[in-house]
C-alpha cells in the first residue's frame, strides 16, 4: 500500500467519523431521541439532559466525559466498566510513554551516534514524531532493494525499521526501544493492577446492601439421608457449622416446566396490554365505541377461527394462572436438585465460607460465592464437580478446534451455500437463482456472506460453549467467552493476515524447519504495516463514530415506536440499551493493542494511531457508559486478571516477534540480548498472579468485615433469590414458604 | 548371578535374621533392657510387659502386633504412624493380589493357549508359584542364546520373561499381567486413600483438646503503623474480623540470643545435677563425707584452675538466671518480628481462617495453620512470602543437582581423601600412612568410605535444604525431605544399578538416539533381576532383624548407663527412642516397592519377596511403633498424598519400562496396547488429587465443628506456644504477659 492509497483510506475514515459525530450532536439534542442516547440515565431515574442543557455547545459530552470521575462510572454503570476504563487509559498512557522514547532515552542515543539525523529531525520540526522514524528514514535499504526490483518507492516504507540496513549499528536504537516498550508495559500494568485491586476492595466493602454478599451457593450435595428432606439436610449441616450466623437455605429446583408456563403467561399478558392499547387508540381515533382487535387462533395468528383478542387473552391468562400455581407447588416439592443457596447474617462468614473446604470428601458440599440473582444461570447449578471438570476440558478442546480450524466450518458453510447445493436443498428458489444477474452476484458473494454470518455467530457460539462448561453466572461465562474470542482474533486476524500473503509460498519452507514460524512471522510483519495502520484508523474513526451516533439502534427504535409499540412496557423494551458487551469489546481492543505493540518498534508511526484509538475509545465509551448502556451484571472487576494476563500474552508475542525480526536483520549477537525479555515477562506475570490474583477470585476478610449502613433485612435478601417464575402472584407472598415447609419426607421421592 | 550364589546370599540373610530374632527374644525379656525395647510404653506411663508376661512364649510380640488395632497405633504413636501402616498393608495386599494373577485371569488364558504348560505346572505341584514362571520356563530363549555364547546356564534365568522368545504369543500372558498389576494398584490405592481420609477426619474431630487447633500462624505482617505496637496491630486486625471468637495474639520474637543463654543455663543445670550425683555416690561408696568432684575452668575442662564443680556450676547458674531474665525482657520488647500466632476460642473459626484470604494484598497477613508447638521451626517463621517462593525454587534446583550429579560430590570427597592429599593436609599422619599394610587398606577403602559418609549425610543435607525453604514445621520439612530422598534412591539405586552395567558400553548408542533410554532401561532390567532379588531379601532379613533386635541402641544404652549416666534425666536421654524416621524410611520402602513393581511381570519370582518384605515390615514396625518409637510430631496423616503420588509415579515408571521391554521383545503391534496405561495412571492421579487432596492440605469445616469434651482452657493453650527459653523461671509466671504489655510504642524501635 503506498502513501496515497493509505491517505485516501485514512481521509475517508476521518470524513465518516466527522459526519457521524455531527449526526450525533444533532440527533442527541432532539427530545424524541433521548431514549436512544440517554437510556441509562433514564433507567437510573435521572433527567437525560441534566437540567435542560439542551442548548449547550455540541461538544459538551466531551467535557462531561472528561470531568466524570471513576466513582461516577461505578455509580452509573458498574465496577466492571470502571475496570475497563482503567484498561483503556493504561494502554493509552502506555503508548504515550512509549512515544516519549523520543525525548527520554533515544534522544541521548541519537545525539551520540546520529548528530546528522538529529539535526534533520529538529530542523524538520518533527520533535513530536518518534525518533525511530528518522533513524529508519535516513537509511536507504528499501530504496536500494526496491530499485533492484521494479517496485515503486513509497514514503511510508521509508519510515519503517525495514529501511534500516541489516547489521547496521542503528539497530541498537530499535533494540533499546524494544526494552523500553516492555519496561513501560510492566510498570503501567503493575500500577493498574494495584489500582483495580483497590477498586474491587472498595466495591466489596461498599456499605450499601448487596444480596449476593449474604448468600453462598452450595453445589454437589450428597444424597439426602433417609427420613430427611433436602432442606432439612442443608439446614442441619450449616447450622452445626455456623450456629450463630446461618439464617436459612433455599433448595434449587428444576424450573424448566414452570419457566415455560410463566413465559407463556407473561406473553399473554403483554399481548393483552397491547390489544387493550390498540382498542383505546381506536376509540380516540375512530368511532367512540372503538374497534375491538381480533385474532385468529391458529398457527401464528394467520389461520383459524377469528376471535376477540382481549377476551381471548383474558381467558388464556385465567387458564394459566392456576396452572402456574400448581406447577410452582409441584416444582418446589418434587423437583428439588442437589444444590442450594445458604443465607448468612454476616458478610465475613460468607466470605470465609466460600473459601473454606466444608466436607472431608472434596467433591461434596462445594461452597462457592453466590452470583447476583439477576445473573444466575439456573440450569447449570445442578451439574456435579467432576462433570464440570470434564465439560471444561471438552469445551476447551472444541474451542481450540474452532479457533485453529475456523476456516473449515466456514468452508463447510460455503460449500453448503453454493448455488448448486442451494438449488438441491431449496428447489423453489430455482427460477430466481437462474436469472443471470442474481446468479453472478450470489456466486460472488455467497462465501463472503457465509464468512460474515460465521463471524457474527461466533461470539454467540463461544458464549454457548462457555455456558456449557457448567459456569453458574453470566459474568463468569462472559469472561470465559472473552478469553476464547481473544485467541480467535489474535490467531485469525493478526497472525492470519500477517502470514496469509506469504503463507502458501512458504509452507514448504516451514515443513522443512518448523522453528521458522517466528522468523517467518517477523519477516512478514513490515509488509503489512500500512494495512494495519489503515485497519486501526478505520476501527477508531468508523467504529467509534457508529458507537457514538447509535444509528442502528436509533432507526430500530423509531421504527418500532411508530409501527409496533403501544404500551409503555413495549416502548421500554424497544429502547432498552443492553450492556457494554465485554465478551467481544475487550478482545477487539486487545487485538488493536497487540497490533500496535508488535509494530511499535518496527513501524513507530502506528503509535499515534494507537493513542488516538484508545483515547477516543475512552472518551466515547465513557459517554456511553455514563449515558447509554445499562450493565446487566456486576462482577466487581473480576475481568481484570484476565485482561492483565492477555496484556502480558500480547507483550510476549511482541517480544518473540522482535527477536525473530532482529534475527532477520542479521543483528546476530545483539539479538541474543532480547532473550531475557520473554523470561522477564513470564516472571512478571507470575509475581502479579501471586500478589494479586487471589484477591480477585476470593473476597478478602478485611474487606468483608467493614460495617454496613443498615442492619440487613434477611427476608428481603432471601426473597431476591427466588426466580420470578416461582414468585407468588398473590399478595400475601407466603406460598413459597409454605410449599417448602409442607414438602413431603424424602423417602417418597428421592 | 546363578542360582547357587543367590541361594547362598539368601541363606546367609535368613540365618542372620533368625539369629537376630532369637537375640531379640532373649534380650527383650531381661528387665534391664526394658528401656531399650519398650521406651514408648514407659514414656506413656504403661508397664513395659503389660502385667508380668515375662515368661510368655518368645513369639508373643507377633501375636500382639497382629491383634493391635489401628486405634492402638494412633493412641500409642501417631496418626502418621497409622497412615504408614496403611501404606505397608496396601502394598502388601497389592502384591498378594498380583500374585492371584495365577488363579484368576491367567489360568484361563493358559488353559486356552498353553494346555501343555498348564499340565506341566499342575504336575510340578507349583500351584502357588505364578503362572508366568512356567510360561517363561517352557520356552528356551536363554538356553539358545547362552549356548551360542560360552556362558553357564542358570535356573533363575529360566524363570524370567527373558526366557520367552521374541514375538511369541506367550507374551500375551505378560501383557495381560501388566494390566492386572496396574488395575490392582488403582483399586487398592483408591481404597487406601478413602481409608486414610477417614483416619485424618477422625483425628481432626478428636474430642480431646489439641492446642494447634485453636491457633493460626500469621506471617508477612505489614509494617507497624505509627503509634501502635505490633501486638496492638495484630489484635485490632483480628478483633475487627472475628469480634466474637478472637482470644489474643502472640508476636513471634527473634529468640537466637535468648536461646543461647537458655541452652547454656540448662547445660550448667545438667552438669550440676551430674556433679551432685557423683558426690552422693562417692559418699555411699567411699568416705562418709564424700569426695567433692572438681573441674578445671579452662578449655574443655582439661586446662585451667581446678575448682569445686558443684560450687562452680552454682555460681554460673546464679550468674545466668538474671542474664536470661534480662534477655527475655529485651527479646519480648525489642526483637519482635513480622509474624505472630493468633488464638481463637473455636475450632471452626481457626479452620476457616487458615483457608481464607485476609488481606486484599495477597502477600500480607498470610494466615496458615499453626504447627504443633513442639515442631515449630521458629527461625523460619519470619521469612516473607516472596522470599519463601524464591527459596523453594532455589532449593528445588540445588536438590535436583544433588540428585542428578550426586557422583560429583562423592568424587570430590574421594579426591580430597586420597592418600597424597591427606598427607599434604595432615602432615602428622605421614609416618602412619607410610606403613605398607595401612596404605593398602586406605587406598582400597577411602572412596568407599567417602561414599558411605555421603550416603549417611545425605538425608541430613536434604533435611537442612528442606528447612531452608522457609517451612514452618518439622513435619512439613520431613515430608519435603522424604520426597527429595525418594527421587534420589530411585534414580541412583534403581535406575543407576540397572543401567550401570551397560551404561558405558552404550553411551554412544544413547548419543545417537536420545529416546532409546527407555528401551535401554527395559533391555537391561532382566539382567539385574537376581541382584534385586538378593537386595530385597537382604533388606528384609538383615534390615528388619537389626530393627527388631535394636543391637546398636542396646549397646549404646548399656555403655552410657555404666560409664556416664548419673541422674535420671541423663538415663532418659540415653534410652529416649526418637521417632520412626519417615524421611528415609518411606523412600526406602518406596524403592523396594518400585523394584518389585517393575520386576513383577518380567521376573514374577520377586513378588513373594515383596510380600515378605512388606508383611514382615508391617509386623516388626507395628511392634516398634507400639513399644519403641516415640513420635516427635503429629501431622494427622498429611504424608499420605505424597506417598500416593509416589506410588503412582512408581507405577508410571513400571508401565513405561514394560512398554520398552515389550518393544525389545518385538511384540510390536500389541506393545501399542500398553500406551493407554500411563495415560490412565495420570488420569487416576488427577482424579484422586481433585477428590481428596484438599482435605489433607486443609481442615474440612464439618470435621472441625465437632464438639469438644471440655471447654478449652485458652490460657493454657496460649502458654503452650511460648517457647521454653521465654518461659519465666518464677512461680507467678506473669513476666511474659507484663513484658508484652509494657512494650514501648512502635515509633521508638520499628
JSON list of C-alpha atoms in Angstrom, two decimals, chain A residues 247-359:
[
{"chain": "A", "resi": 247, "resn": "UNK", "atom": "CA", "xyz": [-30.11, -17.74, 58.52]},
{"chain": "A", "resi": 248, "resn": "UNK", "atom": "CA", "xyz": [-31.83, -20.24, 56.22]},
{"chain": "A", "resi": 249, "resn": "UNK", "atom": "CA", "xyz": [-31.38, -22.13, 52.99]},
{"chain": "A", "resi": 250, "resn": "UNK", "atom": "CA", "xyz": [-33.14, -22.31, 49.64]},
{"chain": "A", "resi": 251, "resn": "UNK", "atom": "CA", "xyz": [-33.02, -25.54, 47.66]},
{"chain": "A", "resi": 252, "resn": "UNK", "atom": "CA", "xyz": [-32.62, -25.01, 43.92]},
{"chain": "A", "resi": 253, "resn": "UNK", "atom": "CA", "xyz": [-35.34, -26.63, 41.85]},
{"chain": "A", "resi": 254, "resn": "UNK", "atom": "CA", "xyz": [-35.61, -27.71, 38.24]},
{"chain": "A", "resi": 255, "resn": "UNK", "atom": "CA", "xyz": [-37.57, -24.78, 36.84]},
{"chain": "A", "resi": 256, "resn": "UNK", "atom": "CA", "xyz": [-37.81, -25.82, 33.20]},
{"chain": "A", "resi": 257, "resn": "UNK", "atom": "CA", "xyz": [-41.52, -26.59, 33.26]},
{"chain": "A", "resi": 258, "resn": "UNK", "atom": "CA", "xyz": [-42.56, -23.69, 35.47]},
{"chain": "A", "resi": 259, "resn": "UNK", "atom": "CA", "xyz": [-40.47, -21.27, 33.43]},
{"chain": "A", "resi": 260, "resn": "UNK", "atom": "CA", "xyz": [-42.26, -22.39, 30.29]},
{"chain": "A", "resi": 261, "resn": "UNK", "atom": "CA", "xyz": [-45.70, -21.73, 31.78]},
{"chain": "A", "resi": 262, "resn": "UNK", "atom": "CA", "xyz": [-44.53, -18.44, 33.27]},
{"chain": "A", "resi": 263, "resn": "UNK", "atom": "CA", "xyz": [-43.16, -17.29, 29.94]},
{"chain": "A", "resi": 264, "resn": "UNK", "atom": "CA", "xyz": [-46.40, -18.20, 28.20]},
{"chain": "A", "resi": 265, "resn": "UNK", "atom": "CA", "xyz": [-48.39, -16.31, 30.82]},
{"chain": "A", "resi": 266, "resn": "UNK", "atom": "CA", "xyz": [-46.18, -13.24, 30.56]},
{"chain": "A", "resi": 267, "resn": "UNK", "atom": "CA", "xyz": [-46.50, -13.41, 26.77]},
{"chain": "A", "resi": 268, "resn": "UNK", "atom": "CA", "xyz": [-50.27, -13.36, 27.00]},
{"chain": "A", "resi": 269, "resn": "UNK", "atom": "CA", "xyz": [-50.20, -10.51, 29.50]},
{"chain": "A", "resi": 270, "resn": "UNK", "atom": "CA", "xyz": [-48.08, -8.48, 27.10]},
{"chain": "A", "resi": 271, "resn": "UNK", "atom": "CA", "xyz": [-50.35, -9.28, 24.21]},
{"chain": "A", "resi": 272, "resn": "UNK", "atom": "CA", "xyz": [-53.39, -8.34, 26.29]},
{"chain": "A", "resi": 273, "resn": "UNK", "atom": "CA", "xyz": [-51.87, -5.00, 27.18]},
{"chain": "A", "resi": 274, "resn": "UNK", "atom": "CA", "xyz": [-51.04, -4.44, 23.50]},
{"chain": "A", "resi": 275, "resn": "UNK", "atom": "CA", "xyz": [-54.57, -5.33, 22.42]},
{"chain": "A", "resi": 276, "resn": "UNK", "atom": "CA", "xyz": [-56.07, -3.02, 25.05]},
{"chain": "A", "resi": 277, "resn": "UNK", "atom": "CA", "xyz": [-53.82, -0.18, 23.91]},
{"chain": "A", "resi": 278, "resn": "UNK", "atom": "CA", "xyz": [-54.86, -0.76, 20.30]},
{"chain": "A", "resi": 279, "resn": "UNK", "atom": "CA", "xyz": [-58.52, -0.73, 21.39]},
{"chain": "A", "resi": 280, "resn": "UNK", "atom": "CA", "xyz": [-58.09, 2.51, 23.35]},
{"chain": "A", "resi": 281, "resn": "UNK", "atom": "CA", "xyz": [-56.39, 4.16, 20.41]},
{"chain": "A", "resi": 282, "resn": "UNK", "atom": "CA", "xyz": [-59.15, 3.13, 18.03]},
{"chain": "A", "resi": 283, "resn": "UNK", "atom": "CA", "xyz": [-61.67, 4.72, 20.44]},
{"chain": "A", "resi": 284, "resn": "UNK", "atom": "CA", "xyz": [-59.80, 8.02, 20.27]},
{"chain": "A", "resi": 285, "resn": "UNK", "atom": "CA", "xyz": [-59.22, 7.97, 16.58]},
{"chain": "A", "resi": 286, "resn": "UNK", "atom": "CA", "xyz": [-62.34, 6.35, 15.05]},
{"chain": "A", "resi": 287, "resn": "UNK", "atom": "CA", "xyz": [-65.78, 5.66, 16.49]},
{"chain": "A", "resi": 288, "resn": "UNK", "atom": "CA", "xyz": [-66.21, 6.46, 20.18]},
{"chain": "A", "resi": 289, "resn": "UNK", "atom": "CA", "xyz": [-67.15, 2.83, 20.97]},
{"chain": "A", "resi": 290, "resn": "UNK", "atom": "CA", "xyz": [-63.86, 1.73, 19.39]},
{"chain": "A", "resi": 291, "resn": "UNK", "atom": "CA", "xyz": [-62.86, -1.25, 17.25]},
{"chain": "A", "resi": 292, "resn": "UNK", "atom": "CA", "xyz": [-62.11, -4.36, 19.29]},
{"chain": "A", "resi": 293, "resn": "UNK", "atom": "CA", "xyz": [-58.99, -6.03, 17.83]},
{"chain": "A", "resi": 294, "resn": "UNK", "atom": "CA", "xyz": [-59.38, -9.61, 16.67]},
{"chain": "A", "resi": 295, "resn": "UNK", "atom": "CA", "xyz": [-57.02, -12.52, 16.24]},
{"chain": "A", "resi": 296, "resn": "UNK", "atom": "CA", "xyz": [-57.09, -15.94, 14.59]},
{"chain": "A", "resi": 297, "resn": "UNK", "atom": "CA", "xyz": [-56.48, -18.81, 16.99]},
{"chain": "A", "resi": 298, "resn": "UNK", "atom": "CA", "xyz": [-54.49, -20.97, 14.55]},
{"chain": "A", "resi": 299, "resn": "UNK", "atom": "CA", "xyz": [-50.84, -21.05, 13.56]},
{"chain": "A", "resi": 300, "resn": "UNK", "atom": "CA", "xyz": [-49.08, -17.67, 14.04]},
{"chain": "A", "resi": 301, "resn": "UNK", "atom": "CA", "xyz": [-52.44, -15.90, 14.19]},
{"chain": "A", "resi": 302, "resn": "UNK", "atom": "CA", "xyz": [-52.82, -16.26, 10.43]},
{"chain": "A", "resi": 303, "resn": "UNK", "atom": "CA", "xyz": [-55.24, -19.17, 10.08]},
{"chain": "A", "resi": 304, "resn": "UNK", "atom": "CA", "xyz": [-58.09, -20.48, 12.25]},
{"chain": "A", "resi": 305, "resn": "UNK", "atom": "CA", "xyz": [-61.21, -19.03, 13.88]},
{"chain": "A", "resi": 306, "resn": "UNK", "atom": "CA", "xyz": [-61.36, -15.25, 14.36]},
{"chain": "A", "resi": 307, "resn": "UNK", "atom": "CA", "xyz": [-61.91, -14.25, 17.99]},
{"chain": "A", "resi": 308, "resn": "UNK", "atom": "CA", "xyz": [-61.89, -11.07, 20.06]},
{"chain": "A", "resi": 309, "resn": "UNK", "atom": "CA", "xyz": [-58.24, -10.59, 21.14]},
{"chain": "A", "resi": 310, "resn": "UNK", "atom": "CA", "xyz": [-58.91, -9.07, 24.58]},
{"chain": "A", "resi": 311, "resn": "UNK", "atom": "CA", "xyz": [-61.37, -11.78, 25.57]},
{"chain": "A", "resi": 312, "resn": "UNK", "atom": "CA", "xyz": [-59.15, -14.50, 24.14]},
{"chain": "A", "resi": 313, "resn": "UNK", "atom": "CA", "xyz": [-56.08, -13.33, 26.06]},
{"chain": "A", "resi": 314, "resn": "UNK", "atom": "CA", "xyz": [-58.05, -12.87, 29.26]},
{"chain": "A", "resi": 315, "resn": "UNK", "atom": "CA", "xyz": [-59.31, -16.42, 29.00]},
{"chain": "A", "resi": 316, "resn": "UNK", "atom": "CA", "xyz": [-55.81, -17.76, 28.38]},
{"chain": "A", "resi": 317, "resn": "UNK", "atom": "CA", "xyz": [-54.47, -15.85, 31.38]},
{"chain": "A", "resi": 318, "resn": "UNK", "atom": "CA", "xyz": [-57.28, -17.15, 33.59]},
{"chain": "A", "resi": 319, "resn": "UNK", "atom": "CA", "xyz": [-56.43, -20.67, 32.48]},
{"chain": "A", "resi": 320, "resn": "UNK", "atom": "CA", "xyz": [-52.70, -20.29, 33.03]},
{"chain": "A", "resi": 321, "resn": "UNK", "atom": "CA", "xyz": [-52.66, -18.70, 36.49]},
{"chain": "A", "resi": 322, "resn": "UNK", "atom": "CA", "xyz": [-53.89, -21.79, 38.39]},
{"chain": "A", "resi": 323, "resn": "UNK", "atom": "CA", "xyz": [-51.75, -23.97, 36.14]},
{"chain": "A", "resi": 324, "resn": "UNK", "atom": "CA", "xyz": [-48.71, -21.89, 37.09]},
{"chain": "A", "resi": 325, "resn": "UNK", "atom": "CA", "xyz": [-49.55, -22.08, 40.77]},
{"chain": "A", "resi": 326, "resn": "UNK", "atom": "CA", "xyz": [-49.92, -25.86, 40.62]},
{"chain": "A", "resi": 327, "resn": "UNK", "atom": "CA", "xyz": [-46.66, -26.17, 38.74]},
{"chain": "A", "resi": 328, "resn": "UNK", "atom": "CA", "xyz": [-44.94, -23.90, 41.27]},
{"chain": "A", "resi": 329, "resn": "UNK", "atom": "CA", "xyz": [-46.05, -26.18, 44.09]},
{"chain": "A", "resi": 330, "resn": "UNK", "atom": "CA", "xyz": [-45.00, -29.31, 42.21]},
{"chain": "A", "resi": 331, "resn": "UNK", "atom": "CA", "xyz": [-41.65, -27.77, 41.36]},
{"chain": "A", "resi": 332, "resn": "UNK", "atom": "CA", "xyz": [-40.92, -26.73, 44.92]},
{"chain": "A", "resi": 333, "resn": "UNK", "atom": "CA", "xyz": [-41.95, -30.09, 46.32]},
{"chain": "A", "resi": 334, "resn": "UNK", "atom": "CA", "xyz": [-40.75, -32.61, 43.83]},
{"chain": "A", "resi": 335, "resn": "UNK", "atom": "CA", "xyz": [-38.19, -31.04, 41.54]},
{"chain": "A", "resi": 336, "resn": "UNK", "atom": "CA", "xyz": [-35.55, -30.21, 44.10]},
{"chain": "A", "resi": 337, "resn": "UNK", "atom": "CA", "xyz": [-31.98, -30.59, 42.91]},
{"chain": "A", "resi": 338, "resn": "UNK", "atom": "CA", "xyz": [-28.71, -31.39, 44.59]},
{"chain": "A", "resi": 339, "resn": "UNK", "atom": "CA", "xyz": [-27.75, -27.75, 45.11]},
{"chain": "A", "resi": 340, "resn": "UNK", "atom": "CA", "xyz": [-28.92, -24.90, 47.28]},
{"chain": "A", "resi": 341, "resn": "UNK", "atom": "CA", "xyz": [-28.33, -21.34, 48.38]},
{"chain": "A", "resi": 342, "resn": "UNK", "atom": "CA", "xyz": [-27.50, -20.76, 52.02]},
{"chain": "A", "resi": 343, "resn": "UNK", "atom": "CA", "xyz": [-28.01, -17.36, 53.62]},
{"chain": "A", "resi": 344, "resn": "UNK", "atom": "CA", "xyz": [-25.98, -15.89, 56.46]},
{"chain": "A", "resi": 345, "resn": "UNK", "atom": "CA", "xyz": [-26.44, -12.77, 58.54]},
{"chain": "A", "resi": 346, "resn": "UNK", "atom": "CA", "xyz": [-22.82, -11.73, 58.19]},
{"chain": "A", "resi": 347, "resn": "UNK", "atom": "CA", "xyz": [-20.54, -10.78, 55.30]},
{"chain": "A", "resi": 348, "resn": "UNK", "atom": "CA", "xyz": [-17.39, -12.17, 56.91]},
{"chain": "A", "resi": 349, "resn": "UNK", "atom": "CA", "xyz": [-18.96, -15.60, 57.37]},
{"chain": "A", "resi": 350, "resn": "UNK", "atom": "CA", "xyz": [-20.00, -15.67, 53.72]},
{"chain": "A", "resi": 351, "resn": "UNK", "atom": "CA", "xyz": [-16.56, -14.56, 52.55]},
{"chain": "A", "resi": 352, "resn": "UNK", "atom": "CA", "xyz": [-14.77, -17.17, 54.62]},
{"chain": "A", "resi": 353, "resn": "UNK", "atom": "CA", "xyz": [-17.32, -19.91, 53.87]},
{"chain": "A", "resi": 354, "resn": "UNK", "atom": "CA", "xyz": [-16.76, -19.53, 50.12]},
{"chain": "A", "resi": 355, "resn": "UNK", "atom": "CA", "xyz": [-13.04, -20.09, 50.64]},
{"chain": "A", "resi": 356, "resn": "UNK", "atom": "CA", "xyz": [-13.24, -23.00, 53.05]},
{"chain": "A", "resi": 357, "resn": "UNK", "atom": "CA", "xyz": [-13.46, -26.71, 52.49]},
{"chain": "A", "resi": 358, "resn": "UNK", "atom": "CA", "xyz": [-16.66, -27.91, 54.10]},
{"chain": "A", "resi": 359, "resn": "UNK", "atom": "CA", "xyz": [-16.73, -31.68, 53.63]}
]
